[in-house]
Structure formats: structure tokens, C-alpha cells
Amino acid sequence: MKYQVTVRYGILRNVEKALTQDADLRKGDKIVVRSTRGVELGVAISRPLELNAESDISGMGEVLHKVTEEEEKKQEEIEKETIPSEYSFCQEKIKEHELPMKLASVEHLFGSKKIIFYFLAKGRVDFRELVKDLAKKYKARIEMKQIGVRDEAKLLAEYEHCGRELCCRTFLKNLEPVTMKMAKNQKATLDPSKISGRCGRLMCCLRYEDAAYEEMKHKLPRKGTLIATTKGVGEVVDYDILQQKITMESKDKKLIVVKKNEILEQVRGARSGTKKGCGSETGSGCGNHSG
């Protein structure tokens, strides 16, 4: 009987599904897994799920067995002694060849003669001579992997401003783009130092509620829209997405805050003079807008 289990492995904490025949595997068990990169240590982050005959298992890795004490001890020696030595030697050779690159980390795959060197660079780097030096020194297959600042934080940083471990180190599989528009929608401070993560880019958590904010935003009239409310008529100058409130400016230049359900009618659109109702029971609100 074959089972599917979610595993995390590698220095970049890759997450993927893998096959296993061990139905007793438990979340948190240390394992030896055959991934697309080779044989390496990992950890099970889910319980095994039984597969049926129709399950697509193409391209899936395989859990070979649970880590033994001897294997765990060997890996500790590699991390404490071998990797620091490989890092130092690579650093020396980078300086010797005057290469425009910054070494970030080194990963030594378990059970294979493959070493991965992670580095940052602004552009392409000709590291062919460096690879020759490393291969000659360690008699192993050498892979140079260029990464960005977000991956560097994932490799080297641990905790964010919130006090929790970085999302990219715990559960995020794909680092998707985060935009300033997301921060504006959520009324977050636009101070880069306060909304930037350890990588220097906008924090990934700004994406989490963005879809909800966008949906709620589209239920409110756009800025510049003339609306009739229970408190009078005015032009929309601002809105609070979460509280579903609108700030409008009356004819006598007074600012009035009204709730969405207090809007009676949209007298004039932000870009057109057509009349349109607001707050319909269908939930379409005051129409789509770009803010």
C-alpha cells in the first residue's frame, strides 16, 4: 500500500508531496527522502494519506526511511565542520577571482557528493573557474545557485517584527509579489522601514487579507462620486474599507462620515454623470472602482 505525505527538506525549506510505504509515519518525524535534487534529510509535516489506483504520482519524491541515529550524527558533523570549511574556501576563491558576488550559504546534500553554493549578484557571473577550483578541492558535483534578497532572508533570518518565525521559513511555498497598493488598501503606514520584512522588501503578510480588502472596497463608491445619504448630499473624499464607512464633503465644505447602509443613491459617478443606486441587496454595492 502506498501513501502520500507532505515533506519539508533542504536549506530553502522546500515543501512537496512524497510517496511512502510507512503508514505509521508521524508529523515531525525526521526522514531520508529522495527528491528531484538527490537524497537528503527532511521532515514529515503531515500524516500519511492513502493513495488509490487513480492517484497521479508522477514526479513525486519518495521517503526512503526514518533517519537513524548514525545518519543524524553524520549530518550534524557535516553542518558543524564540513559546511563552514566549504564556505570559507569558497569565500577565498571568490576574492581570488575577483568575482562580483556575495556568498550566502552552502548546502551539502546528504548521501550524495553534491554541494550547492548559494550566492547573490546584481547580474550574471562567470564562475566557471570558481567551480573548477571547488570541484578539484572537494571531488564532488558543484552547483552554483543565484538567489535574491527574499531567499537570502529565508536562508539567514529567523524572526520578523511580529516576533514570529518568518513565514517564508515556516509555511510559504511560493514567494509571490507584494505591492504598495496592498499596503494602501489596508491603511498601513507607508514608512518602508515599518512595512518591509527582513529581506528589505514589502512584508509577505500584506497579501494575506488583500483579496478580502479588494472585495470590500468594491462595495463602496469611488472617490469623487456624488452620493445622497440620510445625512445629506456630498462628494466621496475617503473611505474606511474595514468599517465600510465613507467620508463625504458637503456643499458647504463640511466633512461627514456615513455608513454604507446610510447611502440612498449615487447621484453622479466619479467619471460619468449617470445615476446609479447604491447598497443593493445583491451585494454589488456602488459598482467597481480602482480607488
mmCIF file of C-alpha atoms in Angstrom:
data_model
loop_
_atom_site.group_PDB
_atom_site.id
_atom_site.type_symbol
_atom_site.label_atom_id
_atom_site.label_comp_id
_atom_site.label_asym_id
_atom_site.label_seq_id
_atom_site.Cartn_x
_atom_site.Cartn_y
_atom_site.Cartn_z
ATOM 1 C CA MET A 1 0.000 0.000 0.000
ATOM 2 C CA LYS A 2 1.327 3.429 -0.936
ATOM 3 C CA TYR A 3 0.732 6.656 0.917
ATOM 4 C CA GLN A 4 1.325 10.342 0.270
ATOM 5 C CA VAL A 5 2.952 12.585 2.835
ATOM 6 C CA THR A 6 3.961 16.254 2.785
ATOM 7 C CA VAL A 7 7.656 16.744 3.477
ATOM 8 C CA ARG A 8 9.964 19.698 4.010
ATOM 9 C CA TYR A 9 13.616 19.443 3.050
ATOM 10 C CA GLY A 10 16.659 21.445 2.083
ATOM 11 C CA ILE A 11 18.155 24.679 3.295
ATOM 12 C CA LEU A 12 15.430 26.638 1.464
ATOM 13 C CA ARG A 13 12.831 24.509 3.272
ATOM 14 C CA ASN A 14 11.224 23.169 0.109
ATOM 15 C CA VAL A 15 7.752 21.683 0.617
ATOM 16 C CA GLU A 16 6.296 18.970 -1.596
ATOM 17 C CA LYS A 17 4.394 15.697 -1.638
ATOM 18 C CA ALA A 18 6.298 12.411 -1.457
ATOM 19 C CA LEU A 19 5.444 8.726 -1.597
ATOM 20 C CA THR A 20 5.878 6.460 1.406
ATOM 21 C CA GLN A 21 5.007 2.919 2.395
ATOM 22 C CA ASP A 22 5.223 3.732 6.098
ATOM 23 C CA ALA A 23 1.664 4.218 7.337
ATOM 24 C CA ASP A 24 2.978 4.879 10.848
ATOM 25 C CA LEU A 25 4.915 7.983 9.807
ATOM 26 C CA ARG A 26 4.009 10.924 12.029
ATOM 27 C CA LYS A 27 4.185 14.684 11.676
ATOM 28 C CA GLY A 28 7.623 15.837 12.839
ATOM 29 C CA ASP A 29 9.423 12.568 12.040
ATOM 30 C CA LYS A 30 12.873 13.086 10.550
ATOM 31 C CA ILE A 31 13.223 11.218 7.284
ATOM 32 C CA VAL A 32 15.555 10.476 4.404
ATOM 33 C CA VAL A 33 13.841 11.483 1.178
ATOM 34 C CA ARG A 34 14.753 11.154 -2.483
ATOM 35 C CA SER A 35 13.878 14.497 -4.060
ATOM 36 C CA THR A 36 14.471 15.884 -7.539
ATOM 37 C CA ARG A 37 17.881 17.060 -6.278
ATOM 38 C CA GLY A 38 19.053 13.765 -4.795
ATOM 39 C CA VAL A 39 18.966 12.008 -1.444
ATOM 40 C CA GLU A 40 18.657 14.329 1.527
ATOM 41 C CA LEU A 41 17.330 14.735 5.022
ATOM 42 C CA GLY A 42 13.879 16.151 5.593
ATOM 43 C CA VAL A 43 10.957 16.155 7.961
ATOM 44 C CA ALA A 44 7.374 14.941 7.579
ATOM 45 C CA ILE A 45 4.911 17.792 8.111
ATOM 46 C CA SER A 46 1.712 15.789 7.680
ATOM 47 C CA ARG A 47 0.346 12.324 8.356
ATOM 48 C CA PRO A 48 0.345 9.752 5.527
ATOM 49 C CA LEU A 49 -2.678 9.795 3.221
ATOM 50 C CA GLU A 50 -3.624 6.556 1.494
ATOM 51 C CA LEU A 51 -3.474 6.707 -2.310
ATOM 52 C CA ASN A 52 -5.878 4.984 -4.655
ATOM 53 C CA ALA A 53 -5.159 3.427 -8.046
ATOM 54 C CA GLU A 54 -6.147 6.622 -9.886
ATOM 55 C CA SER A 55 -3.809 8.920 -7.933
ATOM 56 C CA ASP A 56 -1.223 10.742 -10.047
ATOM 57 C CA ILE A 57 2.201 10.020 -8.545
ATOM 58 C CA SER A 58 4.332 11.212 -11.449
ATOM 59 C CA GLY A 59 7.198 13.445 -10.409
ATOM 60 C CA MET A 60 6.716 12.781 -6.703
ATOM 61 C CA GLY A 61 9.665 12.184 -4.422
ATOM 62 C CA GLU A 62 9.951 9.190 -2.142
ATOM 63 C CA VAL A 63 10.509 8.760 1.571
ATOM 64 C CA LEU A 64 13.211 6.105 1.886
ATOM 65 C CA HIS A 65 13.165 5.630 5.665
ATOM 66 C CA LYS A 66 13.262 7.396 9.004
ATOM 67 C CA VAL A 67 16.579 8.939 9.942
ATOM 68 C CA THR A 68 18.798 6.682 12.065
ATOM 69 C CA GLU A 69 20.924 7.946 14.952
ATOM 70 C CA GLU A 70 24.062 7.324 12.893
ATOM 71 C CA GLU A 71 22.715 9.315 9.920
ATOM 72 C CA GLU A 72 21.638 12.177 12.189
ATOM 73 C CA LYS A 73 25.065 12.269 13.833
ATOM 74 C CA LYS A 74 26.772 12.296 10.440
ATOM 75 C CA GLN A 75 24.614 15.205 9.268
ATOM 76 C CA GLU A 76 25.451 17.182 12.432
ATOM 77 C CA GLU A 77 29.160 16.713 11.702
ATOM 78 C CA ILE A 78 28.638 17.953 8.137
ATOM 79 C CA GLU A 79 26.796 21.061 9.352
ATOM 80 C CA LYS A 80 29.243 21.881 12.146
ATOM 81 C CA GLU A 81 32.551 21.037 10.456
ATOM 82 C CA THR A 82 32.308 20.403 6.714
ATOM 83 C CA ILE A 83 30.000 23.226 5.635
ATOM 84 C CA PRO A 84 31.884 26.052 7.475
ATOM 85 C CA SER A 85 35.089 24.832 5.842
ATOM 86 C CA GLU A 86 33.488 24.754 2.385
ATOM 87 C CA TYR A 87 32.068 28.235 2.950
ATOM 88 C CA SER A 88 35.460 29.686 3.918
ATOM 89 C CA PHE A 89 37.244 28.089 0.983
ATOM 90 C CA CYS A 90 34.643 29.363 -1.476
ATOM 91 C CA GLN A 91 34.906 32.862 0.005
ATOM 92 C CA GLU A 92 38.668 32.829 -0.535
ATOM 93 C CA LYS A 93 38.297 31.752 -4.144
ATOM 94 C CA ILE A 94 35.648 34.401 -4.839
ATOM 95 C CA LYS A 95 38.098 37.076 -3.666
ATOM 96 C CA GLU A 96 40.947 35.460 -5.577
ATOM 97 C CA HIS A 97 38.971 35.516 -8.845
ATOM 98 C CA GLU A 98 37.549 38.988 -8.008
ATOM 99 C CA LEU A 99 34.013 37.870 -8.732
ATOM 100 C CA PRO A 100 31.123 40.360 -8.197
ATOM 101 C CA MET A 101 29.111 38.029 -5.996
ATOM 102 C CA LYS A 102 28.228 37.548 -2.330
ATOM 103 C CA LEU A 103 28.226 34.046 -0.896
ATOM 104 C CA ALA A 104 25.095 33.483 1.202
ATOM 105 C CA SER A 105 25.183 29.857 2.289
ATOM 106 C CA VAL A 106 26.325 26.336 1.498
ATOM 107 C CA GLU A 107 24.259 23.171 1.389
ATOM 108 C CA HIS A 108 25.759 19.703 1.431
ATOM 109 C CA LEU A 109 23.242 17.122 0.249
ATOM 110 C CA PHE A 110 23.022 14.045 2.422
ATOM 111 C CA GLY A 111 24.013 10.719 0.926
ATOM 112 C CA SER A 112 25.463 12.202 -2.260
ATOM 113 C CA LYS A 113 28.516 14.011 -3.494
ATOM 114 C CA LYS A 114 26.766 17.247 -4.327
ATOM 115 C CA ILE A 115 27.411 20.669 -2.812
ATOM 116 C CA ILE A 116 25.239 23.702 -3.538
ATOM 117 C CA PHE A 117 26.657 27.215 -3.072
ATOM 118 C CA TYR A 118 24.032 29.970 -2.797
ATOM 119 C CA PHE A 119 25.076 33.472 -3.787
ATOM 120 C CA LEU A 120 23.735 36.943 -4.546
ATOM 121 C CA ALA A 121 24.784 39.065 -7.511
ATOM 122 C CA LYS A 122 23.358 42.003 -9.448
ATOM 123 C CA GLY A 123 23.773 40.286 -12.789
ATOM 124 C CA ARG A 124 25.235 37.221 -14.445
ATOM 125 C CA VAL A 125 28.551 35.966 -13.090
ATOM 126 C CA ASP A 126 31.125 33.885 -14.925
ATOM 127 C CA PHE A 127 32.020 31.439 -12.147
ATOM 128 C CA ARG A 128 33.434 28.655 -14.311
ATOM 129 C CA GLU A 129 36.938 28.915 -12.828
ATOM 130 C CA LEU A 130 35.466 29.018 -9.326
ATOM 131 C CA VAL A 131 33.520 25.805 -9.986
ATOM 132 C CA LYS A 132 36.707 24.117 -11.231
ATOM 133 C CA ASP A 133 38.518 25.060 -8.020
ATOM 134 C CA LEU A 134 35.678 23.786 -5.847
ATOM 135 C CA ALA A 135 35.294 20.523 -7.782
ATOM 136 C CA LYS A 136 39.039 19.888 -7.609
ATOM 137 C CA LYS A 137 39.086 20.577 -3.866
ATOM 138 C CA TYR A 138 36.059 18.507 -2.854
ATOM 139 C CA LYS A 139 35.829 15.888 -5.637
ATOM 140 C CA ALA A 140 32.098 16.489 -5.740
ATOM 141 C CA ARG A 141 29.417 17.763 -8.082
ATOM 142 C CA ILE A 142 29.226 21.538 -7.608
ATOM 143 C CA GLU A 143 26.118 23.639 -8.179
ATOM 144 C CA MET A 144 26.126 27.452 -8.007
ATOM 145 C CA LYS A 145 22.647 28.820 -7.295
ATOM 146 C CA GLN A 146 21.947 32.547 -7.608
ATOM 147 C CA ILE A 147 19.250 33.794 -5.238
ATOM 148 C CA GLY A 148 17.507 37.094 -4.473
ATOM 149 C CA VAL A 149 17.236 39.073 -1.245
ATOM 150 C CA ARG A 150 13.998 37.321 -0.273
ATOM 151 C CA ASP A 151 15.684 33.928 -0.475
ATOM 152 C CA GLU A 152 18.647 35.307 1.470
ATOM 153 C CA ALA A 153 16.334 36.283 4.329
ATOM 154 C CA LYS A 154 14.740 32.853 4.124
ATOM 155 C CA LEU A 155 18.192 31.323 4.499
ATOM 156 C CA LEU A 156 19.708 33.537 7.172
ATOM 157 C CA ALA A 157 16.979 35.368 9.110
ATOM 158 C CA GLU A 158 14.769 33.814 11.764
ATOM 159 C CA TYR A 159 12.194 36.166 13.290
ATOM 160 C CA GLU A 160 10.083 39.024 11.942
ATOM 161 C CA HIS A 161 8.906 42.284 13.571
ATOM 162 C CA CYS A 162 5.836 40.438 14.900
ATOM 163 C CA GLY A 163 8.040 38.144 16.967
ATOM 164 C CA ARG A 164 7.120 35.043 14.987
ATOM 165 C CA GLU A 165 9.384 32.975 12.756
ATOM 166 C CA LEU A 166 9.492 34.196 9.164
ATOM 167 C CA CYS A 167 6.519 32.994 7.096
ATOM 168 C CA CYS A 168 8.879 32.019 4.280
ATOM 169 C CA ARG A 169 10.731 29.713 6.683
ATOM 170 C CA THR A 170 7.610 28.041 8.029
ATOM 171 C CA PHE A 171 4.770 27.607 5.551
ATOM 172 C CA LEU A 172 5.051 29.805 2.447
ATOM 173 C CA LYS A 173 5.914 27.661 -0.546
ATOM 174 C CA ASN A 174 5.917 30.360 -3.219
ATOM 175 C CA LEU A 175 7.132 33.926 -2.660
ATOM 176 C CA GLU A 176 4.528 35.861 -4.634
ATOM 177 C CA PRO A 177 4.787 39.606 -5.428
ATOM 178 C CA VAL A 178 3.643 42.124 -2.799
ATOM 179 C CA THR A 179 2.684 45.638 -3.950
ATOM 180 C CA MET A 180 2.378 49.056 -2.327
ATOM 181 C CA LYS A 181 -1.286 49.073 -3.369
ATOM 182 C CA MET A 182 -1.902 46.273 -0.866
ATOM 183 C CA ALA A 183 -0.454 48.407 1.925
ATOM 184 C CA LYS A 184 -2.544 51.410 0.869
ATOM 185 C CA ASN A 185 -5.745 49.354 0.802
ATOM 186 C CA GLN A 186 -5.100 48.190 4.344
ATOM 187 C CA LYS A 187 -4.319 51.726 5.529
ATOM 188 C CA ALA A 188 -0.909 50.538 6.637
ATOM 189 C CA THR A 189 1.806 53.068 7.274
ATOM 190 C CA LEU A 190 3.746 53.749 4.085
ATOM 191 C CA ASP A 191 7.011 54.061 6.001
ATOM 192 C CA PRO A 192 9.233 51.474 4.207
ATOM 193 C CA SER A 193 11.077 50.637 7.435
ATOM 194 C CA LYS A 194 7.800 49.555 9.077
ATOM 195 C CA ILE A 195 6.201 47.559 6.276
ATOM 196 C CA SER A 196 9.355 45.902 4.958
ATOM 197 C CA GLY A 197 10.450 42.449 6.054
ATOM 198 C CA ARG A 198 13.905 41.146 6.905
ATOM 199 C CA CYS A 199 14.632 40.925 3.178
ATOM 200 C CA GLY A 200 14.063 44.656 2.702
ATOM 201 C CA ARG A 201 11.007 44.030 0.506
ATOM 202 C CA LEU A 202 7.346 44.558 1.434
ATOM 203 C CA MET A 203 6.200 42.012 4.022
ATOM 204 C CA CYS A 204 4.548 38.889 2.601
ATOM 205 C CA CYS A 205 1.728 39.108 5.159
ATOM 206 C CA LEU A 206 0.333 42.139 3.306
ATOM 207 C CA ARG A 207 -1.003 39.608 0.780
ATOM 208 C CA TYR A 208 -2.991 37.554 3.281
ATOM 209 C CA GLU A 209 -6.044 39.809 3.571
ATOM 210 C CA ASP A 210 -5.663 41.659 0.275
ATOM 211 C CA ALA A 211 -8.434 39.718 -1.503
ATOM 212 C CA ALA A 212 -10.890 40.485 1.315
ATOM 213 C CA TYR A 213 -9.963 44.177 1.260
ATOM 214 C CA GLU A 214 -10.408 44.316 -2.513
ATOM 215 C CA GLU A 215 -13.833 42.677 -2.291
ATOM 216 C CA MET A 216 -14.992 45.064 0.447
ATOM 217 C CA LYS A 217 -13.520 48.047 -1.381
ATOM 218 C CA HIS A 218 -15.596 47.329 -4.481
ATOM 219 C CA LYS A 219 -18.762 47.603 -2.410
ATOM 220 C CA LEU A 220 -18.011 51.270 -1.711
ATOM 221 C CA PRO A 221 -18.384 54.242 -4.105
ATOM 222 C CA ARG A 222 -15.241 55.653 -5.651
ATOM 223 C CA LYS A 223 -13.644 58.884 -4.545
ATOM 224 C CA GLY A 224 -15.197 61.768 -6.453
ATOM 225 C CA THR A 225 -18.625 60.127 -6.559
ATOM 226 C CA LEU A 226 -21.578 62.360 -5.581
ATOM 227 C CA ILE A 227 -23.909 60.470 -3.244
ATOM 228 C CA ALA A 228 -27.198 61.135 -1.470
ATOM 229 C CA THR A 229 -27.362 59.850 2.114
ATOM 230 C CA THR A 230 -29.563 60.080 5.200
ATOM 231 C CA LYS A 231 -27.183 62.853 6.328
ATOM 232 C CA GLY A 232 -27.314 64.847 3.121
ATOM 233 C CA VAL A 233 -25.595 65.013 -0.251
ATOM 234 C CA GLY A 234 -21.849 65.093 -0.702
ATOM 235 C CA GLU A 235 -18.843 64.002 -2.701
ATOM 236 C CA VAL A 236 -16.830 60.988 -1.556
ATOM 237 C CA VAL A 237 -13.337 62.048 -0.472
ATOM 238 C CA ASP A 238 -12.260 58.998 1.535
ATOM 239 C CA TYR A 239 -13.458 55.646 2.842
ATOM 240 C CA ASP A 240 -12.727 53.095 5.559
ATOM 241 C CA ILE A 241 -12.781 49.681 3.931
ATOM 242 C CA LEU A 242 -12.977 47.588 7.103
ATOM 243 C CA GLN A 243 -15.683 49.634 8.785
ATOM 244 C CA GLN A 244 -17.481 50.172 5.466
ATOM 245 C CA LYS A 245 -17.726 53.912 6.114
ATOM 246 C CA ILE A 246 -17.436 56.815 3.664
ATOM 247 C CA THR A 247 -16.229 60.344 4.294
ATOM 248 C CA MET A 248 -18.009 62.841 2.046
ATOM 249 C CA GLU A 249 -17.676 66.568 1.598
ATOM 250 C CA SER A 250 -20.960 68.529 1.573
ATOM 251 C CA LYS A 251 -21.672 71.668 -0.479
ATOM 252 C CA ASP A 252 -20.689 73.842 2.480
ATOM 253 C CA LYS A 253 -17.310 72.056 2.679
ATOM 254 C CA LYS A 254 -18.129 70.049 5.789
ATOM 255 C CA LEU A 255 -16.738 66.522 6.145
ATOM 256 C CA ILE A 256 -19.399 63.983 7.068
ATOM 257 C CA VAL A 257 -18.847 60.300 7.843
ATOM 258 C CA VAL A 258 -21.631 57.923 6.824
ATOM 259 C CA LYS A 259 -22.048 54.174 6.884
ATOM 260 C CA LYS A 260 -22.543 52.249 3.664
ATOM 261 C CA ASN A 261 -26.152 51.398 4.569
ATOM 262 C CA GLU A 262 -26.887 55.117 5.007
ATOM 263 C CA ILE A 263 -26.284 55.777 1.311
ATOM 264 C CA LEU A 264 -29.568 56.304 -0.524
ATOM 265 C CA GLU A 265 -28.400 56.959 -4.060
ATOM 266 C CA GLN A 266 -25.372 57.582 -6.201
ATOM 267 C CA VAL A 267 -26.195 60.930 -7.817
ATOM 268 C CA ARG A 268 -23.134 61.204 -10.035
ATOM 269 C CA GLY A 269 -20.384 58.718 -10.788
ATOM 270 C CA ALA A 270 -16.738 59.586 -10.362
ATOM 271 C CA ARG A 271 -16.150 59.711 -14.104
ATOM 272 C CA SER A 272 -19.640 59.946 -15.572
ATOM 273 C CA GLY A 273 -22.922 61.784 -14.948
ATOM 274 C CA THR A 274 -25.129 58.697 -14.894
ATOM 275 C CA LYS A 275 -27.328 57.901 -11.933
ATOM 276 C CA LYS A 276 -26.915 54.613 -10.170
ATOM 277 C CA GLY A 277 -28.299 53.125 -6.977
ATOM 278 C CA CYS A 278 -26.084 52.093 -4.062
ATOM 279 C CA GLY A 279 -26.157 49.340 -1.443
ATOM 280 C CA SER A 280 -28.310 46.884 -3.374
ATOM 281 C CA GLU A 281 -29.364 43.640 -1.756
ATOM 282 C CA THR A 282 -27.364 41.701 -4.322
ATOM 283 C CA GLY A 283 -24.161 42.947 -2.694
ATOM 284 C CA SER A 284 -22.951 44.727 -5.812
ATOM 285 C CA GLY A 285 -22.844 47.966 -3.822
ATOM 286 C CA CYS A 286 -21.829 51.075 -5.655
ATOM 287 C CA GLY A 287 -20.040 49.432 -8.520
ATOM 288 C CA ASN A 288 -16.415 48.573 -9.267
ATOM 289 C CA HIS A 289 -13.685 51.140 -8.914
ATOM 290 C CA SER A 290 -9.947 51.385 -8.937
ATOM 291 C CA GLY A 291 -9.711 53.657 -5.884
#
